[in-house]
């Protein structure tokens, strides 16, 4: 029983709220549902799984009333997670298009291939030498993607961040079925500015970005960050001659710049600045801040980003934007001047107890799991949760802030074979990347995270639909 400063006991009671009749509250403040809630059949007044009540606290002399929202979450009820590998500083996973193989990239330059239909073991696919990295810094390998015709070409694209540039590299495949280091080719180089002075001792710069995906048009889309401190480099996201803070689109099947070793690609004719002498022709949209992932859906391209509010320099506010063909040339707002016409995010989640601050877009699920059908999946690696939202709720011009949690932690799955990592060495549920395969299976990459920075250890889980 709680007491006020004068020693008088404080009692609690439910005094109002649209859903007050669904709860009981003891005098000492223990709140419970009268009947256990069912996520699939919400009983709250708005039928949105957010229950509204008002609770009063009284010491007999004075009373205070709290308006409380109780949100009911959902978890996967029909899947089992199986650990299939352990890695050193893993950063990204990607499907080998046209096959059941999934690639796992380590920050240090090693890339592994896992095929559940084969031996079920991880094969070292490619080692890229000379990679300089530290687990807590966005350097080294940051993303990978296989070519749309990977089954025939064996081409894999790797995005690498060095101290002064982003490099997009291309690798072929040997006759023995592994990556061919000798075939390495630089496709694109993007300069990263020298660090400006820190705003304060705890401030971090915006990251270099690293979202990477092939579109249904066959072109490669790249999301880049400003890679500098916001006060100094946010304007680069609005600079039409800079490739930083942008959504880019290139044609990797041709070379429009045979005399430029840093530009081994072509410009698609539909790019808004194709042929321009005053703007970078690679640009499709501007005003992006630290895009980390992207996925094409029936609605268009959804890009996941993290943003750093001014009063939270080491944390981030995760958001997602929607890019459609009609949004070509659009401005998504980062670094924009007051009064500029910008497109608002489709998802923007405030930092809080349940939000750590990163947005990792998984993709749209079209498999057989009824819990996930026709939903956009995305994760917040810093908090260790995966969220979902029905694709039907997403619309350009509308920003969603209330999202249902589908996987609060990896403990929401049944772990096959007792192979779950030791909670004392890796925080359960700290998801770094996801991949949804063509057959509907889901791979989850889990990375050690201490609440501020990613650590060196990681695991790959395979979610089996039952």
PDB file of C-alpha atoms in Angstrom, residues 97 145-149 212-222 247-252 268 284 294-297 300-302 323 325:
ATOM      1  CA  UNK A  97      16.895 -14.510 -56.046  1.00  0.00           C
ATOM      2  CA  UNK A 145      21.460  -7.358 -52.618  1.00  0.00           C
ATOM      3  CA  UNK A 146      21.423 -10.013 -55.326  1.00  0.00           C
ATOM      4  CA  UNK A 147      20.693  -9.183 -58.946  1.00  0.00           C
ATOM      5  CA  UNK A 148      17.183  -9.906 -60.262  1.00  0.00           C
ATOM      6  CA  UNK A 149      18.725 -12.545 -62.543  1.00  0.00           C
ATOM      7  CA  UNK A 212      19.500  -1.096 -51.325  1.00  0.00           C
ATOM      8  CA  UNK A 213      16.932  -2.920 -53.490  1.00  0.00           C
ATOM      9  CA  UNK A 214      16.098  -3.746 -57.076  1.00  0.00           C
ATOM     10  CA  UNK A 215      12.742  -2.498 -58.262  1.00  0.00           C
ATOM     11  CA  UNK A 216      10.182  -4.222 -60.467  1.00  0.00           C
ATOM     12  CA  UNK A 217      11.539  -2.048 -63.294  1.00  0.00           C
ATOM     13  CA  UNK A 218      14.886  -3.861 -63.013  1.00  0.00           C
ATOM     14  CA  UNK A 219      16.747  -0.764 -61.809  1.00  0.00           C
ATOM     15  CA  UNK A 220      18.728  -0.515 -58.570  1.00  0.00           C
ATOM     16  CA  UNK A 221      17.379   1.877 -55.916  1.00  0.00           C
ATOM     17  CA  UNK A 222      19.785   3.234 -53.287  1.00  0.00           C
ATOM     18  CA  UNK A 247      16.782   8.179 -53.139  1.00  0.00           C
ATOM     19  CA  UNK A 248      18.827   7.216 -56.189  1.00  0.00           C
ATOM     20  CA  UNK A 249      18.006   4.984 -59.174  1.00  0.00           C
ATOM     21  CA  UNK A 250      20.580   3.551 -61.569  1.00  0.00           C
ATOM     22  CA  UNK A 251      20.708   1.001 -64.385  1.00  0.00           C
ATOM     23  CA  UNK A 252      23.514  -1.438 -63.573  1.00  0.00           C
ATOM     24  CA  UNK A 268      17.261   5.435 -66.559  1.00  0.00           C
ATOM     25  CA  UNK A 284      14.728  10.145 -57.792  1.00  0.00           C
ATOM     26  CA  UNK A 294      13.613  -0.527 -48.221  1.00  0.00           C
ATOM     27  CA  UNK A 295      11.112  -2.925 -49.733  1.00  0.00           C
ATOM     28  CA  UNK A 296       8.828  -2.845 -52.737  1.00  0.00           C
ATOM     29  CA  UNK A 297       5.172  -3.535 -52.016  1.00  0.00           C
ATOM     30  CA  UNK A 300       5.167   1.281 -53.949  1.00  0.00           C
ATOM     31  CA  UNK A 301       8.647   1.499 -52.423  1.00  0.00           C
ATOM     32  CA  UNK A 302       8.654   1.832 -48.635  1.00  0.00           C
ATOM     33  CA  UNK A 323       7.698   6.421 -52.845  1.00  0.00           C
ATOM     34  CA  UNK A 325       6.151   6.474 -59.563  1.00  0.00           C
TER      35      UNK A 325
END
